[in-house]
Coordinates of N, CA and C in Angstrom, one line a residue:
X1 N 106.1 56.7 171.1 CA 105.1 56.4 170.1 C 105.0 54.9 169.8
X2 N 106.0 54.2 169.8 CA 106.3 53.1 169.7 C 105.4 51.9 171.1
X3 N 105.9 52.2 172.0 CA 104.5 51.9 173.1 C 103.3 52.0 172.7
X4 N 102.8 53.0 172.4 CA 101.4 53.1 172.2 C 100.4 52.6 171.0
X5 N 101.6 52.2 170.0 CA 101.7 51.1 168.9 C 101.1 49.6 169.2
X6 N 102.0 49.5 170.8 CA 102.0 47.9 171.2 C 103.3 47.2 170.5
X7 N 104.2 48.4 170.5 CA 105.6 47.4 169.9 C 106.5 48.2 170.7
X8 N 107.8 47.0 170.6 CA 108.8 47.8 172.1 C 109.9 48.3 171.4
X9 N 110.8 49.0 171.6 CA 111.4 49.4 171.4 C 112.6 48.4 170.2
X10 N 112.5 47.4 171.1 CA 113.7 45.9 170.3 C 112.8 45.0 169.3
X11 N 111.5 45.7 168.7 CA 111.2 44.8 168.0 C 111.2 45.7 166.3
X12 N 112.1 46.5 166.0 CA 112.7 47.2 165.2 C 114.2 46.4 165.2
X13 N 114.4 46.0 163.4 CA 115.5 45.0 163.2 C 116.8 45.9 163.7
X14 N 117.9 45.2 163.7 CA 119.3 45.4 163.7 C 119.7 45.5 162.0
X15 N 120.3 47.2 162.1 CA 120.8 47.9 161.2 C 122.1 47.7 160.8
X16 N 123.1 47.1 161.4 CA 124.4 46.8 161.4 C 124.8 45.4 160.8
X17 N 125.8 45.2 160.9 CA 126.2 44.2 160.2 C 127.6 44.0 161.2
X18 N 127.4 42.7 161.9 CA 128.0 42.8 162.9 C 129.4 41.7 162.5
X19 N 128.4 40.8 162.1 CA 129.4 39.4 161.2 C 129.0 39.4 159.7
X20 N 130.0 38.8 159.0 CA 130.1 38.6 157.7 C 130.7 36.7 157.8
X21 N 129.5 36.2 157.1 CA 130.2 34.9 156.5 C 130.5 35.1 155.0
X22 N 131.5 35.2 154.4 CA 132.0 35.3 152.8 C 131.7 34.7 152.0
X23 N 131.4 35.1 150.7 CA 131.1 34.3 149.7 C 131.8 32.6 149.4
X24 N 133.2 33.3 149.7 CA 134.2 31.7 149.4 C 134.3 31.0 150.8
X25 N 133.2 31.3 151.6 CA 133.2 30.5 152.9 C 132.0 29.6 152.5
X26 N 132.5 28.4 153.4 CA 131.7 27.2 154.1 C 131.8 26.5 155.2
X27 N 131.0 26.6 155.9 CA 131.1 26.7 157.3 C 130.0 25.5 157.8
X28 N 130.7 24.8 158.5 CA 129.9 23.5 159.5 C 129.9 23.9 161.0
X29 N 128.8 23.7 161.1 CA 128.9 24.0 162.9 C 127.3 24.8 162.9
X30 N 127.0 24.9 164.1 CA 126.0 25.7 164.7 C 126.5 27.0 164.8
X31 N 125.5 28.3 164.5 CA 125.8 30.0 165.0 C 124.9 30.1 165.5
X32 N 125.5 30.6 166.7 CA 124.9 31.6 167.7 C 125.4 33.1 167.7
X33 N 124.2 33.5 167.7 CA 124.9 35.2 167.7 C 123.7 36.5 167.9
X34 N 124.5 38.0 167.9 CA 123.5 39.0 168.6 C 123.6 40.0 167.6
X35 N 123.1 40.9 167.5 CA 123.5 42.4 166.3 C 122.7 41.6 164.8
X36 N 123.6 41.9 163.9 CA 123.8 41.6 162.4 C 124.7 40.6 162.0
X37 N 124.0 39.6 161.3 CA 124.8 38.6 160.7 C 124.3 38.1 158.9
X38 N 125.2 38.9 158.4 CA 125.1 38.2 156.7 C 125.9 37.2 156.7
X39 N 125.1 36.4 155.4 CA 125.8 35.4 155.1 C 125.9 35.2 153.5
X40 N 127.2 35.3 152.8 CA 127.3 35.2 151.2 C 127.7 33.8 150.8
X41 N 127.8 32.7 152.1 CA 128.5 31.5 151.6 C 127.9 30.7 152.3
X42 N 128.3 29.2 152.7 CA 127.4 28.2 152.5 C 127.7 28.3 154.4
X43 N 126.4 27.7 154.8 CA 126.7 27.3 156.3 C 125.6 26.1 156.4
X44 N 126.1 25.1 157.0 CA 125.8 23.7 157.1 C 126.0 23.8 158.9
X45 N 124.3 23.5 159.2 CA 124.2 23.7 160.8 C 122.8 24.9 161.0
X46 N 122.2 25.0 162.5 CA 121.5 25.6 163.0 C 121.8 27.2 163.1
X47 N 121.4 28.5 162.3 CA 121.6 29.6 163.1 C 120.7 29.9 164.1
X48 N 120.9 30.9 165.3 CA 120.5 31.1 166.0 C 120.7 32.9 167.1
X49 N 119.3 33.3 166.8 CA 119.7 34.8 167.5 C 119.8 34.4 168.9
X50 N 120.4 34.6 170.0 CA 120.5 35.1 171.1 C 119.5 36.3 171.5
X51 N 119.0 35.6 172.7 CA 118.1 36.2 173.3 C 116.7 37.0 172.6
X52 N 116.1 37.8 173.3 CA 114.8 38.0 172.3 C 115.0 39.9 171.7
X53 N 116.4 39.9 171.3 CA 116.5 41.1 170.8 C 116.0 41.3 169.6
X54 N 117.2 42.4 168.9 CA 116.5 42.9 167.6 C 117.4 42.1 166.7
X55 N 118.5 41.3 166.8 CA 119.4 40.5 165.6 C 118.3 40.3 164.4
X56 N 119.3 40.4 163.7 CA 118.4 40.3 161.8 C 119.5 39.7 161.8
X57 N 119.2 38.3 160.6 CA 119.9 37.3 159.4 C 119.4 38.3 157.7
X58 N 120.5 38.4 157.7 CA 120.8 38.5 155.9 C 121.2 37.5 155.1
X59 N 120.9 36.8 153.8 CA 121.5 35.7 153.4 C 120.9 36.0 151.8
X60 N 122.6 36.6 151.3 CA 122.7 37.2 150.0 C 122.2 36.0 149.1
X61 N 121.7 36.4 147.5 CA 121.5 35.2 146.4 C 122.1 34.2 146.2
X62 N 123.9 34.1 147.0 CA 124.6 33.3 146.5 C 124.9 32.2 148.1
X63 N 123.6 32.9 148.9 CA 123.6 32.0 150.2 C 123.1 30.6 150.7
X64 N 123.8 29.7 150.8 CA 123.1 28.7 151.1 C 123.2 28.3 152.8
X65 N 122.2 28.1 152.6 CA 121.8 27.2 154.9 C 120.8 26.1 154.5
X66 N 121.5 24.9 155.0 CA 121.0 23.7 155.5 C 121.2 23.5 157.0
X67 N 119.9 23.9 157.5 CA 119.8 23.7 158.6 C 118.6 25.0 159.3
X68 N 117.5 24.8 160.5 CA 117.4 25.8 160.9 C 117.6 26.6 161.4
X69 N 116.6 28.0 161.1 CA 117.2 29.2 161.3 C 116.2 29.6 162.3
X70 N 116.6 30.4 163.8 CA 115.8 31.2 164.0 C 116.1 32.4 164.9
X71 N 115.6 33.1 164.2 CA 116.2 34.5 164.5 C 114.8 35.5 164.1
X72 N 114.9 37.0 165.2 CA 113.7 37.5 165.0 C 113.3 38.1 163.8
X73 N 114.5 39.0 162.8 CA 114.0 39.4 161.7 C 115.1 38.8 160.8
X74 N 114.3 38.1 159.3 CA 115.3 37.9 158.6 C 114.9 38.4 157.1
X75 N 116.0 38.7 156.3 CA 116.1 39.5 155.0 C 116.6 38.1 154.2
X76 N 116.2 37.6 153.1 CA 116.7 36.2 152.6 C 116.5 36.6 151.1
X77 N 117.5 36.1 150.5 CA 117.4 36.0 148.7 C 118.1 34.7 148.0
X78 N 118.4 33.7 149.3 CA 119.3 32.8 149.1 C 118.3 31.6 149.4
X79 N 119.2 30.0 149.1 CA 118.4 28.9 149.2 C 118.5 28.6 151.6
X80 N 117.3 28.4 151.7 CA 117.4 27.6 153.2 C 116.5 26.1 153.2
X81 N 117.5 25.4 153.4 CA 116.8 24.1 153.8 C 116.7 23.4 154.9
X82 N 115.7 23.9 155.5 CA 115.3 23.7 156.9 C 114.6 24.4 157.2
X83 N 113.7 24.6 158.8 CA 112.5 25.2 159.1 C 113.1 26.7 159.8
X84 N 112.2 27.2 159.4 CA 112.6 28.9 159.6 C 111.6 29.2 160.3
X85 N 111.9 30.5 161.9 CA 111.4 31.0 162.5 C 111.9 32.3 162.9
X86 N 110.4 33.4 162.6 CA 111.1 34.7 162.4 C 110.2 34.8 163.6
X87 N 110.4 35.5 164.6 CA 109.6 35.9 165.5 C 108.7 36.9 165.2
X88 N 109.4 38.0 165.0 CA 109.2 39.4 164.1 C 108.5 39.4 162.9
X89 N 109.8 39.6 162.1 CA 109.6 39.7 160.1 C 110.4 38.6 159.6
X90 N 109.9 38.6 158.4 CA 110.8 37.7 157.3 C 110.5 38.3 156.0
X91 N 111.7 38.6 155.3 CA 111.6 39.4 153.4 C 112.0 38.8 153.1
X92 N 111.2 38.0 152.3 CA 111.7 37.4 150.9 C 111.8 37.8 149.9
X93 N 113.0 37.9 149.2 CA 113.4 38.4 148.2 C 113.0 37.9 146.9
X94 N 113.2 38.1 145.6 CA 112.5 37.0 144.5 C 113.5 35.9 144.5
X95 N 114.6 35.5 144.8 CA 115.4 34.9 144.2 C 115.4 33.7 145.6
X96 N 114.7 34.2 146.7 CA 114.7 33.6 147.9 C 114.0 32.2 147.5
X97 N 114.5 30.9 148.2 CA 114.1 29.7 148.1 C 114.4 28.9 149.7
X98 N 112.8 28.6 150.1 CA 113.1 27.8 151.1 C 112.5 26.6 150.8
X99 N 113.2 25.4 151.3 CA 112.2 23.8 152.0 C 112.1 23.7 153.1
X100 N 111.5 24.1 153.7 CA 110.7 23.9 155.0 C 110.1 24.8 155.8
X101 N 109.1 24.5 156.9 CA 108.1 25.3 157.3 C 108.6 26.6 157.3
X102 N 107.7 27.5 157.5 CA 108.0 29.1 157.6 C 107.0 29.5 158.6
X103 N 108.2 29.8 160.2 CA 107.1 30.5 161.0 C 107.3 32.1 161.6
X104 N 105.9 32.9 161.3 CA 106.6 34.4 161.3 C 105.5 35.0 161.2
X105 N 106.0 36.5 162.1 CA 104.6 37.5 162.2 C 104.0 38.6 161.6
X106 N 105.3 38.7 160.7 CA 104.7 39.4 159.4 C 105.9 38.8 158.6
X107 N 105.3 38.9 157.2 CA 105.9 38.4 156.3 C 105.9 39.1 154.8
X108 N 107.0 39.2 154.2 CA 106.8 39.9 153.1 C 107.4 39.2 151.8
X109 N 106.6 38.7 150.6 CA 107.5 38.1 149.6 C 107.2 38.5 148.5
X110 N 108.3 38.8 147.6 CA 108.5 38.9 146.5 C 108.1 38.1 145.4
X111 N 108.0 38.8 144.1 CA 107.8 37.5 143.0 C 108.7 36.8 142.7
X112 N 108.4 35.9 142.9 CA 109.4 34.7 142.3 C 110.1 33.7 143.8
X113 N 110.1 34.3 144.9 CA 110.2 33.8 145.5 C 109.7 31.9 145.9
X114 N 110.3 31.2 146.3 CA 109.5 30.1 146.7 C 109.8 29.5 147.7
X115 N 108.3 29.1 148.4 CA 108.8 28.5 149.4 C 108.2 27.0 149.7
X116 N 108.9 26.1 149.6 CA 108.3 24.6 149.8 C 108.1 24.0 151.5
X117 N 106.8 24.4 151.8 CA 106.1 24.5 153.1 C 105.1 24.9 153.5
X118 N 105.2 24.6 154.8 CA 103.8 25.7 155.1 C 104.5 26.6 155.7
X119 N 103.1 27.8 155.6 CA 103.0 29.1 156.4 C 102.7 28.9 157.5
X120 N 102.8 29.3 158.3 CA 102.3 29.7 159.9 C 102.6 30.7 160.4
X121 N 101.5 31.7 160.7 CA 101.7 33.1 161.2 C 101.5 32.6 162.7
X122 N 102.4 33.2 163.6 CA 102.0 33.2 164.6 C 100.9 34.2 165.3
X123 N 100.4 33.8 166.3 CA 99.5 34.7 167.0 C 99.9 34.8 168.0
X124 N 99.5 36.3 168.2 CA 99.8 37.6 169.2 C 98.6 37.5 170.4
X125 N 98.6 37.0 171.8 CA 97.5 36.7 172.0 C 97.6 37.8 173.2
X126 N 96.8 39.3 173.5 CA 96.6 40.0 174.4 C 97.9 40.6 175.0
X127 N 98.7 41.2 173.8 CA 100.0 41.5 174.0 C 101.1 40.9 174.2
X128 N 101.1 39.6 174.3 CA 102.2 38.6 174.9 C 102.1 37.5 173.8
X129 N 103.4 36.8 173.7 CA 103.3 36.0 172.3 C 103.4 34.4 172.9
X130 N 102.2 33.9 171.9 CA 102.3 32.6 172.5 C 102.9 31.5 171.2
X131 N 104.7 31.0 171.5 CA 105.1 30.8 170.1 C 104.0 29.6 169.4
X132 N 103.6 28.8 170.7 CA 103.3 27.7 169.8 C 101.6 27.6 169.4
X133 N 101.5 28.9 169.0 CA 100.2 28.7 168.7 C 100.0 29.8 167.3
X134 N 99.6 29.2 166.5 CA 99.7 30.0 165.0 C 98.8 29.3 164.1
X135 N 98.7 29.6 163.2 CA 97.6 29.6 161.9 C 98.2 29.5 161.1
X136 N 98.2 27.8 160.2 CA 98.5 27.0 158.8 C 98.0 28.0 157.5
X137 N 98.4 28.6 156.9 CA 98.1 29.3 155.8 C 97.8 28.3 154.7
X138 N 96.7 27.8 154.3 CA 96.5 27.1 152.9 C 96.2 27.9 151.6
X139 N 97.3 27.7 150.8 CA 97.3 28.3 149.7 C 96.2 27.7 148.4
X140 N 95.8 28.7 147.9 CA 94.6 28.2 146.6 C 95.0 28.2 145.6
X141 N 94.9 27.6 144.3 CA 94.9 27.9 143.3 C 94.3 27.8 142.5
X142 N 94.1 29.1 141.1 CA 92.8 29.2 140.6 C 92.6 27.7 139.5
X143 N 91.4 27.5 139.6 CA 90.8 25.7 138.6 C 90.4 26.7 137.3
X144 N 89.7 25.9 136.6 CA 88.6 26.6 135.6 C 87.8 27.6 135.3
X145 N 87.9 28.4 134.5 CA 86.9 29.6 134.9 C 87.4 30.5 135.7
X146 N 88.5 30.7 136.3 CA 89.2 31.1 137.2 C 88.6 31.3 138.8
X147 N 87.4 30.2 139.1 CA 87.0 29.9 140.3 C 88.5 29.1 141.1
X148 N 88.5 29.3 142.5 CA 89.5 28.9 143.0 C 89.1 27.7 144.0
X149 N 90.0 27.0 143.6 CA 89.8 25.5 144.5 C 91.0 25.1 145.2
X150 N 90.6 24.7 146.3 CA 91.5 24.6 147.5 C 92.4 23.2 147.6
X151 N 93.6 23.2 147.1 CA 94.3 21.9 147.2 C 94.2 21.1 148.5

């Protein structure tokens, strides 16, 4: 069923939890990695999924990352500072805070969430993904009268 969708089998997240970075952890360095990886403490450096599987990032309210991330699905309620790439999905939680770009193919946020950047959805071009080609999301906000004007 999933074929006939136009989605493969590995583009359904990773349900496990493969690594744990701890709350009273702080961690310098680059991660690379495959499965499930939460994070409750600070990591300083680039994450990175391996290969074009199903790896999902978790990064609990008390999470902080400086540095980018990219990985196909990510679940976030924590601060990221740096540019973020979900291939897949990205959930924003309300408590979620990013500074920098956000690039992803579906996306879901919560209230309260913020994110200081642009959007960029990527496009899906005739079944095959072409990363570097996507669409600047400009956000409006309502003026006077509640007509909306475009910053």
């Amino acid at each position: 069923m999933l074929n006939a969708l136009g989605k493969k089998p590995s583009d359904k997240p990773c349900n496990t939890i493969d690594t744990l970075v701890g709350a009273k952890t702080e961690l310098k360095g680059d991660i690379v990695f495959t499965g499930g990886l939460r994070v409750d403490g600070k990591v300083r450096g680039n994450i990175t999924a391996k290969g074009d599987g199903n790896s999902t990032l978790v990064l609990s309210e008390n999470a902080v990352v400086t540095g980018n991330i990219t990985v196909p699905h990510i679940v976030t309620n924590g601060a990221i500072k740096g540019n973020v790439r979900a291939a897949e999905r990205i959930e924003l939680q309300n408590k979620a805070e990013i500074s920098g770009d956000v690039y992803y193919r579906v996306i879901e946020m919560a209230l309260g969430a913020v994110v200081n950047g642009n959007l960029v959805r990527e496009a899906v071009e005739a079944g095959r993904d072409n990363p570097n080609k996507g669409t600047v999301t400009r956000l409006k906000s309502a003026g006077e009268n509640g007509l909306e004007v475009e910053d």
